[in-house]
PDB file of C-alpha atoms in Angstrom:
ATOM      1  CA  MET A   1      80.894 -29.395 -30.155  1.00  0.00           C
ATOM      2  CA  PRO A   2      80.339 -30.596 -27.334  1.00  0.00           C
ATOM      3  CA  PHE A   3      79.850 -34.735 -28.077  1.00  0.00           C
ATOM      4  CA  TYR A   4      78.610 -36.944 -26.318  1.00  0.00           C
ATOM      5  CA  HIS A   5      79.451 -40.486 -26.716  1.00  0.00           C
ATOM      6  CA  ALA A   6      77.164 -43.452 -25.111  1.00  0.00           C
ATOM      7  CA  LEU A   7      78.631 -46.699 -24.704  1.00  0.00           C
ATOM      8  CA  VAL A   8      75.475 -49.094 -24.062  1.00  0.00           C
ATOM      9  CA  ARG A   9      74.897 -52.425 -23.991  1.00  0.00           C
ATOM     10  CA  PRO A  10      73.424 -54.465 -27.286  1.00  0.00           C
ATOM     11  CA  GLN A  11      70.088 -53.334 -27.611  1.00  0.00           C
ATOM     12  CA  LEU A  12      69.709 -51.241 -24.794  1.00  0.00           C
ATOM     13  CA  LEU A  13      68.366 -48.842 -26.334  1.00  0.00           C
ATOM     14  CA  THR A  14      65.952 -48.161 -29.487  1.00  0.00           C
ATOM     15  CA  GLU A  15      66.463 -45.859 -32.392  1.00  0.00           C
ATOM     16  CA  ALA A  16      63.197 -44.083 -30.505  1.00  0.00           C
ATOM     17  CA  GLN A  17      65.202 -44.328 -27.561  1.00  0.00           C
ATOM     18  CA  ARG A  18      68.575 -42.949 -28.953  1.00  0.00           C
ATOM     19  CA  GLN A  19      66.948 -40.165 -30.384  1.00  0.00           C
ATOM     20  CA  GLN A  20      64.944 -39.796 -26.663  1.00  0.00           C
ATOM     21  CA  PHE A  21      68.638 -39.758 -25.048  1.00  0.00           C
ATOM     22  CA  ALA A  22      69.985 -37.438 -27.186  1.00  0.00           C
ATOM     23  CA  ALA A  23      67.027 -35.304 -26.927  1.00  0.00           C
ATOM     24  CA  ALA A  24      67.734 -34.857 -23.312  1.00  0.00           C
ATOM     25  CA  VAL A  25      71.826 -34.413 -24.086  1.00  0.00           C
ATOM     26  CA  VAL A  26      70.805 -31.458 -25.472  1.00  0.00           C
ATOM     27  CA  GLU A  27      68.045 -29.913 -22.837  1.00  0.00           C
ATOM     28  CA  VAL A  28      70.603 -30.488 -20.405  1.00  0.00           C
ATOM     29  CA  HIS A  29      73.863 -29.254 -21.554  1.00  0.00           C
ATOM     30  CA  CYS A  30      72.507 -26.426 -23.259  1.00  0.00           C
ATOM     31  CA  ASP A  31      70.317 -26.146 -19.325  1.00  0.00           C
ATOM     32  CA  VAL A  32      73.344 -26.373 -17.666  1.00  0.00           C
ATOM     33  CA  THR A  33      75.601 -24.012 -20.504  1.00  0.00           C
ATOM     34  CA  GLY A  34      73.762 -22.064 -22.172  1.00  0.00           C
ATOM     35  CA  ALA A  35      75.295 -23.540 -25.493  1.00  0.00           C
ATOM     36  CA  PRO A  36      73.196 -23.268 -28.921  1.00  0.00           C
ATOM     37  CA  PRO A  37      71.594 -26.817 -29.672  1.00  0.00           C
ATOM     38  CA  SER A  38      72.769 -26.586 -33.119  1.00  0.00           C
ATOM     39  CA  PHE A  39      76.035 -27.871 -32.054  1.00  0.00           C
ATOM     40  CA  VAL A  40      75.573 -30.671 -29.591  1.00  0.00           C
ATOM     41  CA  HIS A  41      75.956 -33.632 -31.217  1.00  0.00           C
ATOM     42  CA  ALA A  42      75.199 -37.212 -29.334  1.00  0.00           C
ATOM     43  CA  LEU A  43      76.553 -40.412 -30.497  1.00  0.00           C
ATOM     44  CA  VAL A  44      75.340 -44.264 -29.112  1.00  0.00           C
ATOM     45  CA  SER A  45      77.332 -47.025 -30.066  1.00  0.00           C
ATOM     46  CA  GLU A  46      76.951 -50.418 -28.921  1.00  0.00           C
ATOM     47  CA  GLU A  47      79.884 -51.982 -26.378  1.00  0.00           C
ATOM     48  CA  HIS A  48      79.726 -56.030 -25.578  1.00  0.00           C
ATOM     49  CA  ASP A  49      79.761 -56.153 -21.889  1.00  0.00           C
ATOM     50  CA  ALA A  50      83.461 -57.061 -21.561  1.00  0.00           C
ATOM     51  CA  GLN A  51      84.232 -53.894 -23.395  1.00  0.00           C
ATOM     52  CA  LEU A  52      82.494 -51.572 -20.302  1.00  0.00           C
ATOM     53  CA  PRO A  53      83.059 -51.182 -16.904  1.00  0.00           C
ATOM     54  CA  ALA A  54      81.733 -54.616 -14.423  1.00  0.00           C
ATOM     55  CA  GLY A  55      79.104 -53.453 -13.126  1.00  0.00           C
ATOM     56  CA  ARG A  56      78.051 -50.504 -15.731  1.00  0.00           C
ATOM     57  CA  THR A  57      75.240 -50.896 -18.526  1.00  0.00           C
ATOM     58  CA  ALA A  58      76.572 -48.128 -20.091  1.00  0.00           C
ATOM     59  CA  ILE A  59      78.987 -45.158 -19.911  1.00  0.00           C
ATOM     60  CA  ILE A  60      78.677 -41.359 -21.533  1.00  0.00           C
ATOM     61  CA  ASN A  61      81.950 -39.685 -22.353  1.00  0.00           C
ATOM     62  CA  GLY A  62      80.731 -36.034 -22.878  1.00  0.00           C
ATOM     63  CA  THR A  63      83.917 -33.726 -24.540  1.00  0.00           C
ATOM     64  CA  ILE A  64      82.873 -30.387 -24.066  1.00  0.00           C
ATOM     65  CA  ARG A  65      85.086 -26.953 -23.908  1.00  0.00           C
ATOM     66  CA  ALA A  66      87.431 -26.139 -21.477  1.00  0.00           C
ATOM     67  CA  GLY A  67      86.151 -23.291 -18.880  1.00  0.00           C
ATOM     68  CA  ARG A  68      83.374 -25.127 -17.165  1.00  0.00           C
ATOM     69  CA  THR A  69      82.870 -25.277 -13.360  1.00  0.00           C
ATOM     70  CA  ASP A  70      83.093 -27.883 -11.799  1.00  0.00           C
ATOM     71  CA  ALA A  71      79.737 -27.437 -10.301  1.00  0.00           C
ATOM     72  CA  GLN A  72      78.698 -27.634 -14.304  1.00  0.00           C
ATOM     73  CA  LYS A  73      80.017 -30.531 -15.166  1.00  0.00           C
ATOM     74  CA  ALA A  74      78.135 -32.304 -11.535  1.00  0.00           C
ATOM     75  CA  GLU A  75      75.302 -31.551 -12.478  1.00  0.00           C
ATOM     76  CA  ILE A  76      76.162 -32.595 -16.228  1.00  0.00           C
ATOM     77  CA  ALA A  77      77.092 -35.603 -15.130  1.00  0.00           C
ATOM     78  CA  THR A  78      74.286 -36.603 -13.169  1.00  0.00           C
ATOM     79  CA  ARG A  79      71.944 -35.641 -15.066  1.00  0.00           C
ATOM     80  CA  LEU A  80      72.692 -37.370 -17.957  1.00  0.00           C
ATOM     81  CA  SER A  81      73.180 -40.410 -15.968  1.00  0.00           C
ATOM     82  CA  GLN A  82      69.614 -40.010 -15.001  1.00  0.00           C
ATOM     83  CA  ALA A  83      68.112 -39.672 -18.264  1.00  0.00           C
ATOM     84  CA  LEU A  84      70.021 -42.581 -19.966  1.00  0.00           C
ATOM     85  CA  ALA A  85      68.991 -44.738 -17.510  1.00  0.00           C
ATOM     86  CA  GLU A  86      64.474 -43.395 -16.782  1.00  0.00           C
ATOM     87  CA  THR A  87      65.477 -43.909 -21.119  1.00  0.00           C
ATOM     88  CA  ALA A  88      66.969 -47.313 -20.827  1.00  0.00           C
ATOM     89  CA  GLY A  89      64.728 -48.244 -18.082  1.00  0.00           C
ATOM     90  CA  VAL A  90      67.817 -49.293 -15.659  1.00  0.00           C
ATOM     91  CA  SER A  91      69.316 -47.760 -12.472  1.00  0.00           C
ATOM     92  CA  VAL A  92      71.072 -45.237 -11.900  1.00  0.00           C
ATOM     93  CA  GLU A  93      73.966 -46.760 -10.534  1.00  0.00           C
ATOM     94  CA  GLU A  94      74.579 -48.551 -13.989  1.00  0.00           C
ATOM     95  CA  VAL A  95      75.378 -45.915 -15.862  1.00  0.00           C
ATOM     96  CA  GLN A  96      78.293 -43.576 -15.899  1.00  0.00           C
ATOM     97  CA  THR A  97      79.076 -40.278 -16.928  1.00  0.00           C
ATOM     98  CA  SER A  98      82.481 -38.113 -17.393  1.00  0.00           C
ATOM     99  CA  THR A  99      83.278 -35.151 -19.141  1.00  0.00           C
ATOM    100  CA  ARG A 100      86.850 -34.072 -20.810  1.00  0.00           C
ATOM    101  CA  ASP A 101      87.636 -30.119 -20.828  1.00  0.00           C
ATOM    102  CA  ILE A 102      88.900 -29.664 -25.277  1.00  0.00           C
ATOM    103  CA  GLU A 103      90.483 -26.300 -24.881  1.00  0.00           C
ATOM    104  CA  ALA A 104      87.408 -24.304 -27.521  1.00  0.00           C
ATOM    105  CA  SER A 105      90.764 -23.047 -29.832  1.00  0.00           C
ATOM    106  CA  HIS A 106      91.388 -26.945 -30.642  1.00  0.00           C
ATOM    107  CA  THR A 107      87.779 -27.155 -32.211  1.00  0.00           C
ATOM    108  CA  MET A 108      86.727 -25.434 -35.091  1.00  0.00           C
ATOM    109  CA  GLU A 109      82.875 -25.963 -35.573  1.00  0.00           C
ATOM    110  CA  ALA A 110      80.768 -24.433 -38.665  1.00  0.00           C
ATOM    111  CA  GLY A 111      84.316 -23.373 -40.085  1.00  0.00           C
ATOM    112  CA  VAL A 112      85.380 -20.913 -37.287  1.00  0.00           C
ATOM    113  CA  LEU A 113      87.379 -21.256 -33.762  1.00  0.00           C
ATOM    114  CA  LEU A 114      85.097 -22.467 -31.156  1.00  0.00           C
ATOM    115  CA  PRO A 115      85.169 -19.479 -28.347  1.00  0.00           C
ATOM    116  CA  GLU A 116      86.075 -19.311 -24.534  1.00  0.00           C
ATOM    117  CA  PRO A 117      82.901 -19.835 -22.943  1.00  0.00           C
ATOM    118  CA  GLY A 118      81.944 -16.712 -21.394  1.00  0.00           C
ATOM    119  CA  SER A 119      83.943 -14.344 -23.398  1.00  0.00           C
ATOM    120  CA  PRO A 120      83.060 -11.531 -24.697  1.00  0.00           C
ATOM    121  CA  GLU A 121      83.815 -13.263 -28.772  1.00  0.00           C
ATOM    122  CA  GLU A 122      80.962 -16.001 -27.583  1.00  0.00           C
ATOM    123  CA  GLU A 123      78.128 -13.450 -27.508  1.00  0.00           C
ATOM    124  CA  ALA A 124      79.088 -12.663 -30.914  1.00  0.00           C
ATOM    125  CA  TRP A 125      79.242 -16.505 -31.701  1.00  0.00           C
ATOM    126  CA  LYS A 126      75.160 -17.196 -30.321  1.00  0.00           C
ATOM    127  CA  ALA A 127      74.014 -14.434 -32.150  1.00  0.00           C
ATOM    128  CA  GLY A 128      75.404 -15.865 -35.198  1.00  0.00           C
ATOM    129  CA  SER A 129      75.043 -19.513 -34.476  1.00  0.00           C
ATOM    130  CA  VAL A 130      71.493 -19.714 -33.777  1.00  0.00           C
ATOM    131  CA  PRO A 131      69.274 -20.396 -36.691  1.00  0.00           C
ATOM    132  CA  ALA A 132      66.440 -18.516 -37.008  1.00  0.00           C
ATOM    133  CA  PRO A 133      62.860 -20.316 -36.133  1.00  0.00           C
ATOM    134  CA  ALA A 134      61.457 -22.126 -39.263  1.00  0.00           C
TER     135      ALA A 134
ATOM    136  CA  MET B   1     102.565 -40.510 -36.380  1.00  0.00           C
ATOM    137  CA  SER B   2      99.902 -37.929 -36.162  1.00  0.00           C
ATOM    138  CA  GLN B   3      96.723 -39.633 -37.085  1.00  0.00           C
ATOM    139  CA  PHE B   4      93.200 -38.751 -38.344  1.00  0.00           C
ATOM    140  CA  ARG B   5      89.564 -40.247 -36.267  1.00  0.00           C
ATOM    141  CA  CYS B   6      86.910 -39.891 -38.278  1.00  0.00           C
ATOM    142  CA  VAL B   7      83.060 -40.478 -37.768  1.00  0.00           C
ATOM    143  CA  ILE B   8      81.008 -40.646 -40.521  1.00  0.00           C
ATOM    144  CA  GLN B   9      77.042 -41.837 -40.944  1.00  0.00           C
ATOM    145  CA  GLU B  10      77.132 -44.790 -43.342  1.00  0.00           C
ATOM    146  CA  GLY B  11      75.423 -43.685 -47.353  1.00  0.00           C
ATOM    147  CA  SER B  12      76.837 -40.527 -46.317  1.00  0.00           C
ATOM    148  CA  THR B  13      78.684 -38.793 -49.675  1.00  0.00           C
ATOM    149  CA  ALA B  14      82.090 -38.392 -46.772  1.00  0.00           C
ATOM    150  CA  ASP B  15      81.266 -42.808 -46.531  1.00  0.00           C
ATOM    151  CA  ALA B  16      80.885 -43.439 -50.706  1.00  0.00           C
ATOM    152  CA  ARG B  17      83.852 -41.261 -50.883  1.00  0.00           C
ATOM    153  CA  SER B  18      86.131 -42.452 -47.754  1.00  0.00           C
ATOM    154  CA  ASP B  19      89.418 -43.166 -50.195  1.00  0.00           C
ATOM    155  CA  GLU B  20      89.827 -39.822 -51.905  1.00  0.00           C
ATOM    156  CA  LEU B  21      88.632 -38.221 -47.745  1.00  0.00           C
ATOM    157  CA  GLU B  22      91.963 -40.368 -46.459  1.00  0.00           C
ATOM    158  CA  ARG B  23      94.083 -39.634 -49.381  1.00  0.00           C
ATOM    159  CA  ARG B  24      93.545 -35.607 -49.710  1.00  0.00           C
ATOM    160  CA  LEU B  25      93.772 -35.498 -45.515  1.00  0.00           C
ATOM    161  CA  GLN B  26      97.355 -37.335 -45.489  1.00  0.00           C
ATOM    162  CA  ASP B  27      98.056 -34.770 -48.615  1.00  0.00           C
ATOM    163  CA  HIS B  28      96.809 -31.822 -46.556  1.00  0.00           C
ATOM    164  CA  HIS B  29      99.021 -33.412 -43.280  1.00  0.00           C
ATOM    165  CA  ALA B  30     102.067 -33.357 -45.608  1.00  0.00           C
ATOM    166  CA  ARG B  31     101.778 -29.905 -47.223  1.00  0.00           C
ATOM    167  CA  HIS B  32     101.487 -28.501 -43.594  1.00  0.00           C
ATOM    168  CA  TYR B  33     103.994 -30.623 -41.887  1.00  0.00           C
ATOM    169  CA  PRO B  34     106.314 -31.476 -45.395  1.00  0.00           C
ATOM    170  CA  GLY B  35     106.631 -34.901 -45.878  1.00  0.00           C
ATOM    171  CA  GLU B  36     105.140 -36.179 -42.573  1.00  0.00           C
ATOM    172  CA  ALA B  37     103.019 -39.491 -43.074  1.00  0.00           C
ATOM    173  CA  SER B  38      99.915 -39.586 -41.251  1.00  0.00           C
ATOM    174  CA  SER B  39      96.950 -41.937 -40.824  1.00  0.00           C
ATOM    175  CA  VAL B  40      93.400 -42.209 -41.403  1.00  0.00           C
ATOM    176  CA  SER B  41      90.858 -44.427 -39.468  1.00  0.00           C
ATOM    177  CA  TRP B  42      87.683 -44.351 -40.814  1.00  0.00           C
ATOM    178  CA  VAL B  43      84.100 -45.089 -38.112  1.00  0.00           C
ATOM    179  CA  THR B  44      80.891 -45.369 -39.865  1.00  0.00           C
ATOM    180  CA  VAL B  45      77.731 -44.758 -37.998  1.00  0.00           C
ATOM    181  CA  ALA B  46      74.541 -46.570 -39.189  1.00  0.00           C
ATOM    182  CA  PRO B  47      71.362 -44.250 -39.345  1.00  0.00           C
ATOM    183  CA  GLY B  48      69.274 -43.776 -35.421  1.00  0.00           C
ATOM    184  CA  TYR B  49      72.913 -43.811 -33.481  1.00  0.00           C
ATOM    185  CA  MET B  50      74.203 -40.462 -33.924  1.00  0.00           C
ATOM    186  CA  PHE B  51      72.214 -37.265 -33.564  1.00  0.00           C
ATOM    187  CA  THR B  52      72.785 -33.200 -33.704  1.00  0.00           C
ATOM    188  CA  GLU B  53      69.988 -30.604 -31.853  1.00  0.00           C
ATOM    189  CA  GLY B  54      68.479 -34.336 -31.420  1.00  0.00           C
ATOM    190  CA  ARG B  55      68.355 -35.026 -35.015  1.00  0.00           C
ATOM    191  CA  ARG B  56      69.344 -37.707 -37.142  1.00  0.00           C
ATOM    192  CA  SER B  57      72.933 -36.524 -37.564  1.00  0.00           C
ATOM    193  CA  THR B  58      74.388 -35.758 -41.133  1.00  0.00           C
ATOM    194  CA  SER B  59      77.774 -34.286 -39.148  1.00  0.00           C
ATOM    195  CA  SER B  60      81.454 -36.316 -40.076  1.00  0.00           C
ATOM    196  CA  VAL B  61      83.236 -35.412 -36.900  1.00  0.00           C
ATOM    197  CA  ILE B  62      87.542 -35.513 -37.727  1.00  0.00           C
ATOM    198  CA  SER B  63      89.566 -35.967 -34.241  1.00  0.00           C
ATOM    199  CA  CYS B  64      92.993 -35.215 -35.687  1.00  0.00           C
ATOM    200  CA  PHE B  65      96.050 -36.199 -33.243  1.00  0.00           C
ATOM    201  CA  VAL B  66      98.925 -34.294 -34.028  1.00  0.00           C
ATOM    202  CA  ASP B  67     102.501 -35.038 -33.141  1.00  0.00           C
ATOM    203  CA  HIS B  68     103.231 -31.508 -32.724  1.00  0.00           C
ATOM    204  CA  GLU B  69     102.816 -28.087 -30.609  1.00  0.00           C
ATOM    205  CA  THR B  70     100.508 -25.886 -32.221  1.00  0.00           C
ATOM    206  CA  THR B  71      99.814 -22.139 -32.046  1.00  0.00           C
ATOM    207  CA  ARG B  72      96.050 -20.633 -32.286  1.00  0.00           C
ATOM    208  CA  ASP B  73      96.774 -19.700 -35.684  1.00  0.00           C
ATOM    209  CA  ASP B  74      98.456 -22.734 -36.821  1.00  0.00           C
ATOM    210  CA  ARG B  75      95.382 -24.689 -36.274  1.00  0.00           C
ATOM    211  CA  GLU B  76      93.300 -21.943 -37.651  1.00  0.00           C
ATOM    212  CA  ILE B  77      95.281 -22.785 -40.631  1.00  0.00           C
ATOM    213  CA  TYR B  78      95.325 -26.346 -40.866  1.00  0.00           C
ATOM    214  CA  MET B  79      91.290 -26.689 -39.277  1.00  0.00           C
ATOM    215  CA  ARG B  80      90.638 -25.152 -41.718  1.00  0.00           C
ATOM    216  CA  GLY B  81      91.986 -27.082 -44.723  1.00  0.00           C
ATOM    217  CA  ILE B  82      90.182 -29.471 -43.487  1.00  0.00           C
ATOM    218  CA  CYS B  83      86.828 -27.829 -43.402  1.00  0.00           C
ATOM    219  CA  ASP B  84      87.540 -26.817 -46.810  1.00  0.00           C
ATOM    220  CA  LEU B  85      88.756 -29.903 -48.385  1.00  0.00           C
ATOM    221  CA  TRP B  86      85.973 -31.699 -46.608  1.00  0.00           C
ATOM    222  CA  THR B  87      83.403 -29.633 -47.427  1.00  0.00           C
ATOM    223  CA  GLU B  88      84.340 -29.251 -51.360  1.00  0.00           C
ATOM    224  CA  LEU B  89      84.807 -33.307 -51.833  1.00  0.00           C
ATOM    225  CA  THR B  90      81.232 -33.844 -49.667  1.00  0.00           C
ATOM    226  CA  ASP B  91      79.757 -30.908 -50.688  1.00  0.00           C
ATOM    227  CA  CYS B  92      78.437 -30.659 -47.157  1.00  0.00           C
ATOM    228  CA  THR B  93      77.957 -27.096 -45.078  1.00  0.00           C
ATOM    229  CA  ASP B  94      80.429 -26.013 -42.546  1.00  0.00           C
ATOM    230  CA  HIS B  95      78.228 -26.519 -40.315  1.00  0.00           C
ATOM    231  CA  GLU B  96      77.990 -30.160 -40.793  1.00  0.00           C
ATOM    232  CA  VAL B  97      81.891 -30.436 -40.234  1.00  0.00           C
ATOM    233  CA  VAL B  98      83.449 -30.911 -37.048  1.00  0.00           C
ATOM    234  CA  VAL B  99      87.501 -30.728 -36.448  1.00  0.00           C
ATOM    235  CA  SER B 100      89.354 -30.757 -33.260  1.00  0.00           C
ATOM    236  CA  LEU B 101      93.098 -31.326 -32.363  1.00  0.00           C
ATOM    237  CA  THR B 102      94.972 -32.832 -29.910  1.00  0.00           C
ATOM    238  CA  GLU B 103      98.626 -31.954 -29.586  1.00  0.00           C
ATOM    239  CA  THR B 104      99.668 -35.319 -29.167  1.00  0.00           C
ATOM    240  CA  ALA B 105     103.258 -34.242 -28.454  1.00  0.00           C
ATOM    241  CA  ALA B 106     102.409 -32.081 -25.652  1.00  0.00           C
ATOM    242  CA  ALA B 107     100.029 -34.624 -24.330  1.00  0.00           C
ATOM    243  CA  SER B 108     102.699 -37.540 -24.121  1.00  0.00           C
ATOM    244  CA  GLN B 109     105.162 -34.891 -22.349  1.00  0.00           C
ATOM    245  CA  GLU B 110     102.509 -34.525 -19.155  1.00  0.00           C
TER     246      GLU B 110
END
């Protein structure tokens, strides 16, 4: 966690572009929240037009730990929409991003319940979860 | 009925052993909530469509939708059991297993 799911029109993105978008997800989420990059997941799935909202080429649904501020969530949404639009070569108005909060203790990753953002436990968790440089 | 939704990577051990994983998830749920049935659905991701830390992902994401209210301790035991059975059957590491739990009983009352 976080888990970002981009639903896009078929063949909107090549594999290289999907990877570029996934890298942007890591950059944006970690820049805004300070979370460790090793926990950032991005899934891209292709959906037919009828399954996308009218006027949208892509939508991004992010599931993130509760506790982020509204300003942080707005920045994530804006920057991810821009990143996907730039990667795909479409207008930013065609991309819609939203986030959904999940309580940290409702998620287990690397065998432990995730800590609340900003808690003392999070600092220890970050120290232990960030892989040593190769 | 409580449900599991599992996102796995095509060609992974989890993909090859999904029948066994499904049975073990249902057994785990029935032990935790005695005798209770559950259902399992699968989303198999083709290579190049899911990424972790910006690289091709080897992770499995197991979303549990449980018809019960839970305490923190209860969730930890429940999700720990899923991590354990998953790593045992697939030989993956804890880092490659993401488990989340949504209380559908609580959600339906909102």
